[in-house]
Amino acid sequence: MALALARLIRTLAGLIALVIVAAIVLFVLGANPSNAVVSAIHDAGAWLVGPFKNLFSIHNAKLAMAVNWGLVALVYLVAGHIIASLLARMSPRRRPVAV
């Protein structure tokens, strides 16, 4: 059970980071913000970034978003990995059955 939960947490952290990075790439490349897909990805990324949105004040908007949001994506990945590793360690080890 703990291993399945660890995998789920690792997967969710990866998907969250993927959404944030996709929003960064779309913004930096100048994707049309009125496009429904671009808007949805950006809105989801903005919600996931939350209070860390303007962590560093950088005058270049594209660089500021890449740095601030990129750091948040990295935090999600690291936190997910740490939590998943702790859960995996708590799971009972299976011993091979001698035949």
mmCIF file of C-alpha atoms in Angstrom, residues 2-95:
data_model
loop_
_atom_site.group_PDB
_atom_site.id
_atom_site.type_symbol
_atom_site.label_atom_id
_atom_site.label_comp_id
_atom_site.label_asym_id
_atom_site.label_seq_id
_atom_site.Cartn_x
_atom_site.Cartn_y
_atom_site.Cartn_z
ATOM 1 C CA ALA A 2 2.755 2.437 0.922
ATOM 2 C CA LEU A 3 4.613 1.679 -2.301
ATOM 3 C CA ALA A 4 1.520 2.428 -4.370
ATOM 4 C CA LEU A 5 1.027 5.691 -2.499
ATOM 5 C CA ALA A 6 4.701 6.559 -3.034
ATOM 6 C CA ARG A 7 4.311 5.967 -6.778
ATOM 7 C CA LEU A 8 1.158 8.078 -6.848
ATOM 8 C CA ILE A 9 2.867 10.975 -5.058
ATOM 9 C CA ARG A 10 5.878 10.785 -7.363
ATOM 10 C CA THR A 11 3.591 10.759 -10.410
ATOM 11 C CA LEU A 12 1.498 13.685 -9.168
ATOM 12 C CA ALA A 13 4.601 15.750 -8.409
ATOM 13 C CA GLY A 14 5.873 15.036 -11.923
ATOM 14 C CA LEU A 15 2.566 16.006 -13.522
ATOM 15 C CA ILE A 16 2.416 19.230 -11.499
ATOM 16 C CA ALA A 17 5.956 20.115 -12.555
ATOM 17 C CA LEU A 18 5.047 19.286 -16.168
ATOM 18 C CA VAL A 19 2.089 21.704 -16.120
ATOM 19 C CA ILE A 20 4.243 24.468 -14.627
ATOM 20 C CA VAL A 21 7.053 23.922 -17.140
ATOM 21 C CA ALA A 22 4.543 23.815 -20.022
ATOM 22 C CA ALA A 23 3.147 27.169 -18.868
ATOM 23 C CA ILE A 24 6.673 28.606 -18.737
ATOM 24 C CA VAL A 25 7.507 27.362 -22.237
ATOM 25 C CA LEU A 26 4.258 28.679 -23.710
ATOM 26 C CA PHE A 27 4.796 32.098 -22.109
ATOM 27 C CA VAL A 28 8.455 32.376 -23.105
ATOM 28 C CA LEU A 29 7.683 31.354 -26.690
ATOM 29 C CA GLY A 30 4.894 33.933 -26.858
ATOM 30 C CA ALA A 31 1.937 31.598 -27.308
ATOM 31 C CA ASN A 32 -1.410 33.317 -27.867
ATOM 32 C CA PRO A 33 -2.888 33.866 -24.356
ATOM 33 C CA SER A 34 -6.434 34.026 -25.750
ATOM 34 C CA ASN A 35 -6.142 30.423 -26.999
ATOM 35 C CA ALA A 36 -8.210 28.124 -24.765
ATOM 36 C CA VAL A 37 -5.476 25.506 -24.301
ATOM 37 C CA VAL A 38 -2.760 28.069 -23.592
ATOM 38 C CA SER A 39 -5.051 29.899 -21.186
ATOM 39 C CA ALA A 40 -5.997 26.692 -19.353
ATOM 40 C CA ILE A 41 -2.371 25.615 -18.953
ATOM 41 C CA HIS A 42 -1.355 29.079 -17.761
ATOM 42 C CA ASP A 43 -4.250 29.266 -15.286
ATOM 43 C CA ALA A 44 -3.454 25.814 -13.906
ATOM 44 C CA GLY A 45 0.222 26.726 -13.604
ATOM 45 C CA ALA A 46 -0.591 30.020 -11.889
ATOM 46 C CA TRP A 47 -2.812 28.210 -9.388
ATOM 47 C CA LEU A 48 -0.115 25.600 -8.675
ATOM 48 C CA VAL A 49 2.590 28.238 -8.248
ATOM 49 C CA GLY A 50 0.382 30.124 -5.802
ATOM 50 C CA PRO A 51 2.175 32.375 -3.330
ATOM 51 C CA PHE A 52 5.604 31.758 -4.873
ATOM 52 C CA LYS A 53 4.620 33.491 -8.118
ATOM 53 C CA ASN A 54 6.798 36.601 -7.611
ATOM 54 C CA LEU A 55 9.512 35.221 -5.382
ATOM 55 C CA PHE A 56 12.295 37.129 -7.151
ATOM 56 C CA SER A 57 11.947 40.586 -8.711
ATOM 57 C CA ILE A 58 13.456 40.410 -12.180
ATOM 58 C CA HIS A 59 12.723 43.175 -14.680
ATOM 59 C CA ASN A 60 12.491 40.885 -17.711
ATOM 60 C CA ALA A 61 9.003 39.288 -17.532
ATOM 61 C CA LYS A 62 9.973 36.113 -19.402
ATOM 62 C CA LEU A 63 13.075 35.561 -17.295
ATOM 63 C CA ALA A 64 11.156 36.324 -14.096
ATOM 64 C CA MET A 65 8.513 33.727 -14.921
ATOM 65 C CA ALA A 66 11.090 31.143 -15.940
ATOM 66 C CA VAL A 67 13.085 31.605 -12.729
ATOM 67 C CA ASN A 68 10.203 31.925 -10.269
ATOM 68 C CA TRP A 69 7.957 29.240 -11.717
ATOM 69 C CA GLY A 70 10.908 26.982 -12.558
ATOM 70 C CA LEU A 71 12.026 27.000 -8.932
ATOM 71 C CA VAL A 72 8.517 26.068 -7.815
ATOM 72 C CA ALA A 73 8.451 23.164 -10.293
ATOM 73 C CA LEU A 74 11.774 21.996 -8.884
ATOM 74 C CA VAL A 75 10.428 22.244 -5.320
ATOM 75 C CA TYR A 76 7.416 20.106 -6.280
ATOM 76 C CA LEU A 77 9.710 17.464 -7.783
ATOM 77 C CA VAL A 78 12.086 17.390 -4.812
ATOM 78 C CA ALA A 79 9.286 17.393 -2.220
ATOM 79 C CA GLY A 80 7.450 14.635 -4.085
ATOM 80 C CA HIS A 81 10.615 12.559 -4.274
ATOM 81 C CA ILE A 82 11.376 13.005 -0.564
ATOM 82 C CA ILE A 83 7.834 12.157 0.540
ATOM 83 C CA ALA A 84 7.651 9.167 -1.808
ATOM 84 C CA SER A 85 11.034 7.880 -0.604
ATOM 85 C CA LEU A 86 9.962 8.130 3.030
ATOM 86 C CA LEU A 87 6.747 6.245 2.281
ATOM 87 C CA ALA A 88 8.620 3.574 0.343
ATOM 88 C CA ARG A 89 10.987 3.038 3.270
ATOM 89 C CA MET A 90 8.059 2.581 5.637
ATOM 90 C CA SER A 91 6.568 -0.215 3.559
ATOM 91 C CA PRO A 92 7.324 -3.747 4.724
ATOM 92 C CA ARG A 93 10.022 -5.529 2.772
ATOM 93 C CA ARG A 94 9.033 -8.719 1.009
ATOM 94 C CA ARG A 95 11.365 -11.613 1.499
#
